[in-house]
PDB file of C-alpha atoms and ligand atoms in Angstrom:
ATOM      1  CA  UNK J 800      59.727 144.672 110.053  1.00 37.00           C
ATOM      2  CA  UNK J 801      60.526 141.064 110.814  1.00 50.00           C
ATOM      3  CA  UNK J 802      60.976 140.431 114.107  1.00 53.00           C
ATOM      4  CA  UNK J 803      63.376 137.016 112.908  1.00 66.00           C
ATOM      5  CA  UNK J 804      65.481 139.538 111.242  1.00 81.00           C
ATOM      6  CA  UNK J 805      68.814 141.307 111.793  1.00 93.00           C
ATOM      7  CA  UNK J 806      70.222 144.200 112.679  1.00 86.00           C
ATOM      8  CA  UNK J 807      72.217 144.006 109.691  1.00 87.00           C
ATOM      9  CA  UNK J 808      69.382 142.766 107.800  1.00 92.00           C
ATOM     10  CA  UNK J 809      71.513 139.345 107.272  1.00 96.00           C
ATOM     11  CA  UNK J 810      70.389 136.145 106.297  1.00 97.00           C
ATOM     12  CA  UNK J 811      71.212 133.688 109.160  1.00 97.00           C
ATOM     13  CA  UNK J 812      73.809 131.965 106.889  1.00 97.00           C
ATOM     14  CA  UNK J 813      75.621 134.750 105.960  1.00 97.00           C
ATOM     15  CA  UNK J 814      78.838 136.432 106.843  1.00 98.00           C
ATOM     16  CA  UNK J 815      79.367 139.769 107.495  1.00 98.00           C
ATOM     17  CA  UNK J 816      81.264 142.041 105.378  1.00 98.00           C
ATOM     18  CA  UNK J 817      84.734 140.463 105.293  1.00 98.00           C
ATOM     19  CA  UNK J 818      87.647 142.269 104.164  1.00 98.00           C
ATOM     20  CA  UNK J 819      91.566 142.106 104.891  1.00 98.00           C
ATOM     21  CA  UNK J 820      93.886 143.831 103.785  1.00 98.00           C
ATOM     22  CA  UNK J 821      97.276 142.888 103.598  1.00 98.00           C
ATOM     23  CA  UNK J 822     100.722 145.201 104.686  1.00 97.00           C
ATOM     24  CA  UNK J 823      98.490 146.859 107.473  1.00 97.00           C
ATOM     25  CA  UNK J 824     102.520 146.632 109.581  1.00 98.00           C
ATOM     26  CA  UNK J 825     105.087 147.370 107.577  1.00 96.00           C
ATOM     27  CA  UNK J 826     108.038 146.435 110.001  1.00 97.00           C
ATOM     28  CA  UNK J 827     105.951 143.091 109.983  1.00 98.00           C
ATOM     29  CA  UNK J 828     107.286 140.387 107.535  1.00 98.00           C
ATOM     30  CA  UNK J 829     103.517 140.018 106.797  1.00 98.00           C
ATOM     31  CA  UNK J 830     100.571 141.166 108.214  1.00 98.00           C
ATOM     32  CA  UNK J 831      96.729 142.679 107.778  1.00 98.00           C
ATOM     33  CA  UNK J 832      93.368 143.996 108.357  1.00 98.00           C
ATOM     34  CA  UNK J 833      90.643 141.562 109.849  1.00 98.00           C
ATOM     35  CA  UNK J 834      87.197 142.709 109.327  1.00 98.00           C
ATOM     36  CA  UNK J 835      84.484 141.399 110.549  1.00 98.00           C
ATOM     37  CA  UNK J 836      81.810 143.730 110.149  1.00 98.00           C
ATOM     38  CA  UNK J 837      82.390 146.787 112.959  1.00 98.00           C
ATOM     39  CA  UNK J 838      85.078 143.553 114.885  1.00 98.00           C
ATOM     40  CA  UNK J 839      88.620 143.685 113.664  1.00 98.00           C
ATOM     41  CA  UNK J 840      91.641 142.855 114.084  1.00 99.00           C
ATOM     42  CA  UNK J 841      96.388 143.254 113.393  1.00 98.00           C
ATOM     43  CA  UNK J 842      97.541 140.677 112.903  1.00 98.00           C
ATOM     44  CA  UNK J 843     101.135 140.849 112.537  1.00 98.00           C
ATOM     45  CA  UNK J 844     103.803 138.220 112.416  1.00 98.00           C
ATOM     46  CA  UNK J 845     106.780 138.111 111.976  1.00 98.00           C
ATOM     47  CA  UNK J 846     109.746 135.640 112.316  1.00 98.00           C
ATOM     48  CA  UNK J 847     113.437 135.493 114.434  1.00 97.00           C
ATOM     49  CA  UNK J 848     116.243 133.506 113.882  1.00 96.00           C
ATOM     50  CA  UNK J 849     115.569 131.401 116.878  1.00 96.00           C
ATOM     51  CA  UNK J 850     113.553 128.809 118.086  1.00 95.00           C
ATOM     52  CA  UNK J 851     112.034 128.195 122.125  1.00 93.00           C
ATOM     53  CA  UNK J 852     114.965 127.078 125.417  1.00 94.00           C
ATOM     54  CA  UNK J 853     113.136 123.618 125.765  1.00 94.00           C
ATOM     55  CA  UNK J 854     113.995 122.685 121.296  1.00 93.00           C
ATOM     56  CA  UNK J 855     117.221 122.496 122.123  1.00 92.00           C
ATOM     57  CA  UNK J 856     117.559 120.898 125.814  1.00 94.00           C
ATOM     58  CA  UNK J 857     115.434 117.673 123.956  1.00 95.00           C
ATOM     59  CA  UNK J 858     116.780 117.857 120.778  1.00 93.00           C
ATOM     60  CA  UNK J 859     114.010 119.148 119.384  1.00 92.00           C
ATOM     61  CA  UNK J 860     114.060 119.837 115.315  1.00 92.00           C
ATOM     62  CA  UNK J 861     112.929 122.209 113.016  1.00 95.00           C
ATOM     63  CA  UNK J 862     110.824 125.562 114.339  1.00 97.00           C
ATOM     64  CA  UNK J 863     108.625 126.661 116.626  1.00 96.00           C
ATOM     65  CA  UNK J 864     105.554 128.937 116.641  1.00 97.00           C
ATOM     66  CA  UNK J 865     103.651 130.535 118.663  1.00 96.00           C
ATOM     67  CA  UNK J 866     100.354 133.558 119.315  1.00 98.00           C
ATOM     68  CA  UNK J 867     100.060 136.643 121.492  1.00 98.00           C
ATOM     69  CA  UNK J 868      96.419 138.017 121.733  1.00 98.00           C
ATOM     70  CA  UNK J 869      95.366 141.568 123.504  1.00 97.00           C
ATOM     71  CA  UNK J 870      92.199 143.917 123.332  1.00 98.00           C
ATOM     72  CA  UNK J 871      93.355 146.840 123.164  1.00 98.00           C
ATOM     73  CA  UNK J 872      92.433 149.563 125.514  1.00 97.00           C
ATOM     74  CA  UNK J 873      89.961 151.301 123.341  1.00 98.00           C
ATOM     75  CA  UNK J 874      88.692 148.477 121.094  1.00 98.00           C
ATOM     76  CA  UNK J 875      85.975 147.992 123.493  1.00 97.00           C
ATOM     77  CA  UNK J 876      82.951 149.820 124.474  1.00 95.00           C
ATOM     78  CA  UNK J 877      83.911 150.191 127.725  1.00 97.00           C
ATOM     79  CA  UNK J 878      88.224 150.878 127.928  1.00 97.00           C
ATOM     80  CA  UNK J 879      89.466 147.722 128.335  1.00 96.00           C
ATOM     81  CA  UNK J 880      93.383 148.923 130.787  1.00 95.00           C
ATOM     82  CA  UNK J 881      95.681 147.132 129.462  1.00 95.00           C
ATOM     83  CA  UNK J 882      97.333 143.491 130.589  1.00 93.00           C
ATOM     84  CA  UNK J 883     100.709 144.561 131.595  1.00 91.00           C
ATOM     85  CA  UNK J 884      98.927 147.954 134.140  1.00 94.00           C
ATOM     86  CA  UNK J 885      97.099 144.723 135.522  1.00 92.00           C
ATOM     87  CA  UNK J 886     100.128 143.172 136.600  1.00 92.00           C
ATOM     88  CA  UNK J 887      98.576 140.474 134.582  1.00 91.00           C
ATOM     89  CA  UNK J 888      97.018 138.355 131.632  1.00 90.00           C
ATOM     90  CA  UNK J 889      93.757 138.268 131.578  1.00 93.00           C
ATOM     91  CA  UNK J 890      92.679 134.129 131.298  1.00 96.00           C
ATOM     92  CA  UNK J 891      90.429 134.930 128.154  1.00 97.00           C
ATOM     93  CA  UNK J 892      93.067 136.414 125.894  1.00 97.00           C
ATOM     94  CA  UNK J 893      95.482 133.526 127.309  1.00 97.00           C
ATOM     95  CA  UNK J 894      93.036 130.785 125.510  1.00 98.00           C
ATOM     96  CA  UNK J 895      92.249 132.862 122.772  1.00 98.00           C
ATOM     97  CA  UNK J 896      95.807 132.935 121.854  1.00 98.00           C
ATOM     98  CA  UNK J 897      96.648 129.005 122.713  1.00 98.00           C
ATOM     99  CA  UNK J 898      94.161 128.703 119.657  1.00 98.00           C
ATOM    100  CA  UNK J 899      95.166 130.664 117.910  1.00 98.00           C
ATOM    101  CA  UNK J 900      98.729 128.940 118.095  1.00 98.00           C
ATOM    102  CA  UNK J 901      96.526 125.933 117.407  1.00 97.00           C
ATOM    103  CA  UNK J 902      94.676 126.567 114.568  1.00 98.00           C
ATOM    104  CA  UNK J 903      98.326 128.308 112.277  1.00 98.00           C
ATOM    105  CA  UNK J 904     100.430 125.485 113.420  1.00 97.00           C
ATOM    106  CA  UNK J 905      97.802 121.756 112.362  1.00 98.00           C
ATOM    107  CA  UNK J 906      97.950 123.630 109.170  1.00 98.00           C
ATOM    108  CA  UNK J 907     101.933 124.257 109.550  1.00 98.00           C
ATOM    109  CA  UNK J 908     105.175 121.863 108.856  1.00 98.00           C
ATOM    110  CA  UNK J 909     107.008 123.160 111.759  1.00 97.00           C
ATOM    111  CA  UNK J 910     110.199 120.844 110.343  1.00 97.00           C
ATOM    112  CA  UNK J 911     109.992 123.516 107.535  1.00 98.00           C
ATOM    113  CA  UNK J 912     110.979 126.018 109.163  1.00 97.00           C
ATOM    114  CA  UNK J 913     114.707 125.422 110.871  1.00 96.00           C
ATOM    115  CA  UNK J 914     115.607 127.754 113.622  1.00 96.00           C
ATOM    116  CA  UNK J 915     113.033 129.590 113.238  1.00 97.00           C
ATOM    117  CA  UNK J 916     109.884 131.224 115.398  1.00 97.00           C
ATOM    118  CA  UNK J 917     107.246 132.737 113.754  1.00 98.00           C
ATOM    119  CA  UNK J 918     106.075 134.617 115.822  1.00 98.00           C
ATOM    120  CA  UNK J 919     101.700 135.671 115.240  1.00 98.00           C
ATOM    121  CA  UNK J 920     100.778 138.971 117.015  1.00 98.00           C
ATOM    122  CA  UNK J 921      96.992 140.064 117.069  1.00 98.00           C
ATOM    123  CA  UNK J 922      95.690 143.018 118.743  1.00 98.00           C
ATOM    124  CA  UNK J 923      92.078 143.993 118.744  1.00 98.00           C
ATOM    125  CA  UNK J 924      91.424 147.220 117.694  1.00 98.00           C
ATOM    126  CA  UNK J 925      87.659 147.120 118.180  1.00 98.00           C
ATOM    127  CA  UNK J 926      85.560 144.192 119.248  1.00 98.00           C
ATOM    128  CA  UNK J 927      82.377 143.301 118.142  1.00 98.00           C
ATOM    129  CA  UNK J 928      82.017 139.706 118.277  1.00 98.00           C
ATOM    130  CA  UNK J 929      84.206 136.770 116.470  1.00 98.00           C
ATOM    131  CA  UNK J 930      87.615 138.490 117.783  1.00 98.00           C
ATOM    132  CA  UNK J 931      89.336 134.380 118.812  1.00 98.00           C
ATOM    133  CA  UNK J 932      87.702 133.347 115.134  1.00 98.00           C
ATOM    134  CA  UNK J 933      88.880 137.073 113.023  1.00 99.00           C
ATOM    135  CA  UNK J 934      91.729 136.745 114.675  1.00 99.00           C
ATOM    136  CA  UNK J 935      92.981 132.966 113.415  1.00 99.00           C
ATOM    137  CA  UNK J 936      91.170 133.963 109.350  1.00 99.00           C
ATOM    138  CA  UNK J 937      93.549 136.771 109.010  1.00 98.00           C
ATOM    139  CA  UNK J 938      96.018 135.118 111.257  1.00 98.00           C
ATOM    140  CA  UNK J 939      96.711 132.691 108.444  1.00 98.00           C
ATOM    141  CA  UNK J 940      96.963 135.900 105.445  1.00 98.00           C
ATOM    142  CA  UNK J 941      99.310 137.362 107.803  1.00 98.00           C
ATOM    143  CA  UNK J 942     101.700 134.004 108.525  1.00 98.00           C
ATOM    144  CA  UNK J 943     101.866 133.250 104.445  1.00 98.00           C
ATOM    145  CA  UNK J 944     103.044 136.673 103.438  1.00 98.00           C
ATOM    146  CA  UNK J 945     105.542 136.528 106.397  1.00 98.00           C
ATOM    147  CA  UNK J 946     106.720 132.694 104.658  1.00 98.00           C
ATOM    148  CA  UNK J 947     106.334 134.519 101.096  1.00 98.00           C
ATOM    149  CA  UNK J 948     108.802 136.970 102.268  1.00 98.00           C
ATOM    150  CA  UNK J 949     111.326 133.811 104.144  1.00 98.00           C
ATOM    151  CA  UNK J 950     111.326 132.019 100.782  1.00 98.00           C
ATOM    152  CA  UNK J 951     112.050 134.813  99.156  1.00 98.00           C
ATOM    153  CA  UNK J 952     115.107 135.250 100.995  1.00 98.00           C
ATOM    154  CA  UNK J 953     116.469 132.262 101.076  1.00 98.00           C
ATOM    155  CA  UNK J 954     115.536 131.726 104.546  1.00 98.00           C
ATOM    156  CA  UNK J 955     113.519 128.057 104.180  1.00 97.00           C
ATOM    157  CA  UNK J 956     113.217 126.207 101.502  1.00 97.00           C
ATOM    158  CA  UNK J 957     110.255 124.912 100.688  1.00 98.00           C
ATOM    159  CA  UNK J 958     106.360 127.016 102.794  1.00 98.00           C
ATOM    160  CA  UNK J 959     105.495 124.679 105.755  1.00 98.00           C
ATOM    161  CA  UNK J 960     102.043 125.624 105.084  1.00 98.00           C
ATOM    162  CA  UNK J 961      99.841 122.664 103.949  1.00 98.00           C
ATOM    163  CA  UNK J 962      96.718 124.065 103.625  1.00 98.00           C
ATOM    164  CA  UNK J 963      94.558 126.926 104.623  1.00 98.00           C
ATOM    165  CA  UNK J 964      92.275 127.419 107.841  1.00 98.00           C
ATOM    166  CA  UNK J 965      89.868 129.881 108.777  1.00 98.00           C
ATOM    167  CA  UNK J 966      87.454 129.810 111.778  1.00 98.00           C
ATOM    168  CA  UNK J 967      84.452 131.719 111.810  1.00 98.00           C
ATOM    169  CA  UNK J 968      81.652 131.208 114.885  1.00 98.00           C
ATOM    170  CA  UNK J 969      78.282 130.221 114.952  1.00 98.00           C
ATOM    171  CA  UNK J 970      75.108 130.268 117.521  1.00 97.00           C
ATOM    172  CA  UNK J 971      72.369 129.750 119.284  1.00 97.00           C
ATOM    173  CA  UNK J 972      70.105 132.199 118.746  1.00 96.00           C
ATOM    174  CA  UNK J 973      66.075 132.496 119.994  1.00 94.00           C
ATOM    175  CA  UNK J 974      65.626 128.998 118.836  1.00 94.00           C
ATOM    176  CA  UNK J 975      68.010 129.408 115.340  1.00 95.00           C
ATOM    177  CA  UNK J 976      70.985 129.229 114.376  1.00 97.00           C
ATOM    178  CA  UNK J 977      72.992 132.269 113.234  1.00 98.00           C
ATOM    179  CA  UNK J 978      76.361 132.529 111.765  1.00 98.00           C
ATOM    180  CA  UNK J 979      79.129 134.727 112.800  1.00 98.00           C
ATOM    181  CA  UNK J 980      77.294 136.536 115.447  1.00 98.00           C
ATOM    182  CA  UNK J 981      78.283 140.535 116.361  1.00 98.00           C
ATOM    183  CA  UNK J 982      78.451 141.501 120.032  1.00 97.00           C
ATOM    184  CA  UNK J 983      74.558 141.845 120.556  1.00 96.00           C
ATOM    185  CA  UNK J 984      73.502 137.791 119.049  1.00 97.00           C
ATOM    186  CA  UNK J 985      76.980 136.477 120.874  1.00 97.00           C
ATOM    187  CA  UNK J 986      75.783 138.301 124.028  1.00 96.00           C
ATOM    188  CA  UNK J 987      71.697 136.737 123.068  1.00 95.00           C
ATOM    189  CA  UNK J 988      72.926 132.996 122.474  1.00 96.00           C
ATOM    190  CA  UNK J 989      72.076 129.979 124.145  1.00 96.00           C
ATOM    191  CA  UNK J 990      73.715 128.187 122.506  1.00 97.00           C
ATOM    192  CA  UNK J 991      77.919 129.686 121.145  1.00 96.00           C
ATOM    193  CA  UNK J 992      80.407 127.951 118.606  1.00 98.00           C
ATOM    194  CA  UNK J 993      83.542 128.237 117.970  1.00 98.00           C
ATOM    195  CA  UNK J 994      84.343 126.976 114.137  1.00 98.00           C
ATOM    196  CA  UNK J 995      87.570 126.420 113.723  1.00 98.00           C
ATOM    197  CA  UNK J 996      87.937 124.901 109.977  1.00 98.00           C
ATOM    198  CA  UNK J 997      91.233 123.296 107.036  1.00 98.00           C
ATOM    199  CA  UNK J 998      90.684 123.911 104.054  1.00 98.00           C
ATOM    200  CA  UNK J 999      90.363 119.950 103.198  1.00 97.00           C
ATOM    201  CA  UNK J1000      87.844 120.394 105.376  1.00 96.00           C
ATOM    202  CA  UNK J1001      88.622 118.150 107.995  1.00 97.00           C
ATOM    203  CA  UNK J1002      88.273 120.241 112.575  1.00 97.00           C
ATOM    204  CA  UNK J1003      90.529 121.804 114.438  1.00 97.00           C
ATOM    205  CA  UNK J1004      88.668 123.609 117.007  1.00 97.00           C
ATOM    206  CA  UNK J1005      84.449 123.114 116.941  1.00 97.00           C
ATOM    207  CA  UNK J1006      83.201 124.296 120.258  1.00 96.00           C
ATOM    208  CA  UNK J1007      80.035 123.982 121.586  1.00 96.00           C
ATOM    209  CA  UNK J1008      78.710 126.189 124.872  1.00 96.00           C
ATOM    210  CA  UNK J1009      75.300 126.473 125.997  1.00 96.00           C
ATOM    211  CA  UNK J1010      75.013 129.379 127.743  1.00 91.00           C
ATOM    212  CA  UNK J1011      72.704 128.752 130.801  1.00 88.00           C
ATOM    213  CA  UNK J1012      70.820 126.112 128.320  1.00 91.00           C
ATOM    214  CA  UNK J1013      71.038 122.895 126.985  1.00 94.00           C
ATOM    215  CA  UNK J1014      71.490 121.918 123.516  1.00 95.00           C
ATOM    216  CA  UNK J1015      70.172 119.040 121.359  1.00 94.00           C
ATOM    217  CA  UNK J1016      72.969 116.759 118.610  1.00 95.00           C
ATOM    218  CA  UNK J1017      70.629 117.108 115.740  1.00 96.00           C
ATOM    219  CA  UNK J1018      71.939 121.210 116.808  1.00 96.00           C
ATOM    220  CA  UNK J1019      75.568 120.779 116.690  1.00 96.00           C
ATOM    221  CA  UNK J1020      74.854 118.372 112.859  1.00 97.00           C
ATOM    222  CA  UNK J1021      72.694 122.460 112.132  1.00 97.00           C
ATOM    223  CA  UNK J1022      75.944 124.378 113.186  1.00 97.00           C
ATOM    224  CA  UNK J1023      79.060 122.555 111.177  1.00 97.00           C
ATOM    225  CA  UNK J1024      76.754 122.241 108.132  1.00 97.00           C
ATOM    226  CA  UNK J1025      76.203 126.379 108.558  1.00 98.00           C
ATOM    227  CA  UNK J1026      80.043 127.617 110.005  1.00 98.00           C
ATOM    228  CA  UNK J1027      81.523 124.652 106.580  1.00 98.00           C
ATOM    229  CA  UNK J1028      79.674 127.074 104.130  1.00 97.00           C
ATOM    230  CA  UNK J1029      81.373 130.425 105.785  1.00 98.00           C
ATOM    231  CA  UNK J1030      84.149 128.375 106.213  1.00 98.00           C
ATOM    232  CA  UNK J1031      84.188 127.414 102.321  1.00 98.00           C
ATOM    233  CA  UNK J1032      83.176 132.012 101.622  1.00 98.00           C
ATOM    234  CA  UNK J1033      86.301 132.529 104.526  1.00 98.00           C
ATOM    235  CA  UNK J1034      88.398 130.698 102.614  1.00 98.00           C
ATOM    236  CA  UNK J1035      88.356 132.445  99.465  1.00 98.00           C
ATOM    237  CA  UNK J1036      88.925 136.609 100.515  1.00 98.00           C
ATOM    238  CA  UNK J1037      91.914 135.492 102.088  1.00 98.00           C
ATOM    239  CA  UNK J1038      93.298 133.616  98.763  1.00 98.00           C
ATOM    240  CA  UNK J1039      92.561 136.852  97.221  1.00 98.00           C
ATOM    241  CA  UNK J1040      93.918 138.650  99.946  1.00 98.00           C
ATOM    242  CA  UNK J1041      97.435 136.381  99.824  1.00 97.00           C
ATOM    243  CA  UNK J1042      97.907 136.649  96.285  1.00 95.00           C
ATOM    244  CA  UNK J1043      97.029 141.085  96.780  1.00 93.00           C
ATOM    245  CA  UNK J1044      99.105 140.463  99.685  1.00 85.00           C
TER     246      UNK J1044
HETATM  247  N1  LIG H 980      84.129 141.316 124.904  1.00 97.51           N
HETATM  248  C1  LIG H 980      84.654 143.048 125.542  1.00 97.51           C
HETATM  249  N2  LIG H 980      85.251 143.271 126.406  1.00 97.51           N
HETATM  250  C2  LIG H 980      85.584 141.969 127.469  1.00 97.51           C
HETATM  251  C3  LIG H 980      85.846 140.903 126.280  1.00 97.51           C
HETATM  252  C4  LIG H 980      84.682 141.083 125.512  1.00 97.51           C
HETATM  253  O1  LIG H 980      83.703 144.225 125.101  1.00 97.51           O
HETATM  254  O2  LIG H 980      86.790 142.279 128.494  1.00 97.51           O
HETATM  255  C5  LIG H 980      83.808 141.013 123.516  1.00 97.51           C
HETATM  256  C6  LIG H 980      83.180 142.278 122.591  1.00 97.51           C
HETATM  257  O3  LIG H 980      83.322 142.082 121.894  1.00 97.51           O
HETATM  258  C7  LIG H 980      84.196 140.707 122.543  1.00 97.51           C
HETATM  259  C8  LIG H 980      82.940 139.909 123.104  1.00 97.51           C
HETATM  260  O4  LIG H 980      82.382 141.121 123.627  1.00 97.51           O
HETATM  261  O5  LIG H 980      84.497 140.731 120.514  1.00 97.51           O
HETATM  262  C9  LIG H 980      82.442 138.496 122.501  1.00 97.51           C
HETATM  263  O6  LIG H 980      83.915 137.651 123.910  1.00 97.51           O
HETATM  264  P1  LIG H 980      84.314 136.297 123.540  1.00 97.51           P
HETATM  265  O7  LIG H 980      84.761 136.538 124.700  1.00 97.51           O
HETATM  266  O8  LIG H 980      83.206 135.455 123.257  1.00 97.51           O
HETATM  267  O9  LIG H 980      85.478 136.334 122.230  1.00 97.51           O
HETATM  268  P2  LIG H 980      84.704 136.960 120.393  1.00 97.51           P
HETATM  269  O10 LIG H 980      83.394 137.164 119.872  1.00 97.51           O
HETATM  270  O11 LIG H 980      85.062 138.299 121.080  1.00 97.51           O
HETATM  271  O12 LIG H 980      85.852 135.623 120.078  1.00 97.51           O
END
C-alpha cells in the first residue's frame, strides 16, 4: 500500500463526501444536516422580530445576525459534558461561534433585515475534524432557506445576502498539503488552516497555525490554492441544496 495514501483513498486535493440535507429541523425556518465525511452538523436558522439592546440604544438601524455553536455530548469519541452542566461555555465554542457569525455577516447586508435578528444555531452531531468549516458551509444554506421564507411572507423586501460563503480546512501532514482534514489527519498535522471564502473569491478568514512547527510562505500559497478548489466545489453543493430546500 502507498504509505502516502489517505485513509479513505482520497487524493490530497479531494474533499470528503459532502452532503447538505435541507429541512432536518422542521420548526426552524431554515435548517440543514451538513456532513463532510463522518463530521455532521445540524444548522438551524430562526428569526426573531427584535434586535440587540445596544442597537436600539446607539440608534443603529437594520437587523442583526448571531451564531451559537455547540457539540452534542455524544458527538465526540469520549462523551463531552454539556456546557450548561459545567456552568461555563467552552472557550473553543465561543471562538467558533464568533467565526460563524463573522463569516455570515461578511456576505450579509444587515440593513435589509430591518428589526430582525437571524439566529444561526450549529450543533455538532458527529465530530471527525472540520466541524467549524462544516458549520459555516451548512449555516449559509440554512440561512438562505430561512431568508426565502421571510421574503415569501413579506417580512423583508430584499435578500440580505449578496453572495455565498463556504469554508474548508487544509493542512500540512507528513510534508504534504491536504484538503479537508479528518480528525486523525488534523491531529497529526504540523500546520492547520481554516479557510473561509466568498463566492467572488475573497477571504473572510485564513488562519494558519504551526503545531510545534514553522512553515514557509510558499506553503501558504499552496494551501490557499488547494482551499480555493475545495471552496468552488462546496459552492456548487450549496447552490444545489438551496435549490432543493
Ligand atoms: N474534538 C473533540 N473534542 C473536543 C474538541 C475537538 O473530540 O472537545 C475533536 C473533534 O473531532 C474535532 C477535532 O477534534 O472535529 C478538531 O477540533 P478543532 O478544535 O481543530 O476544530 P474543528 O476541526 O472541528 O473545526
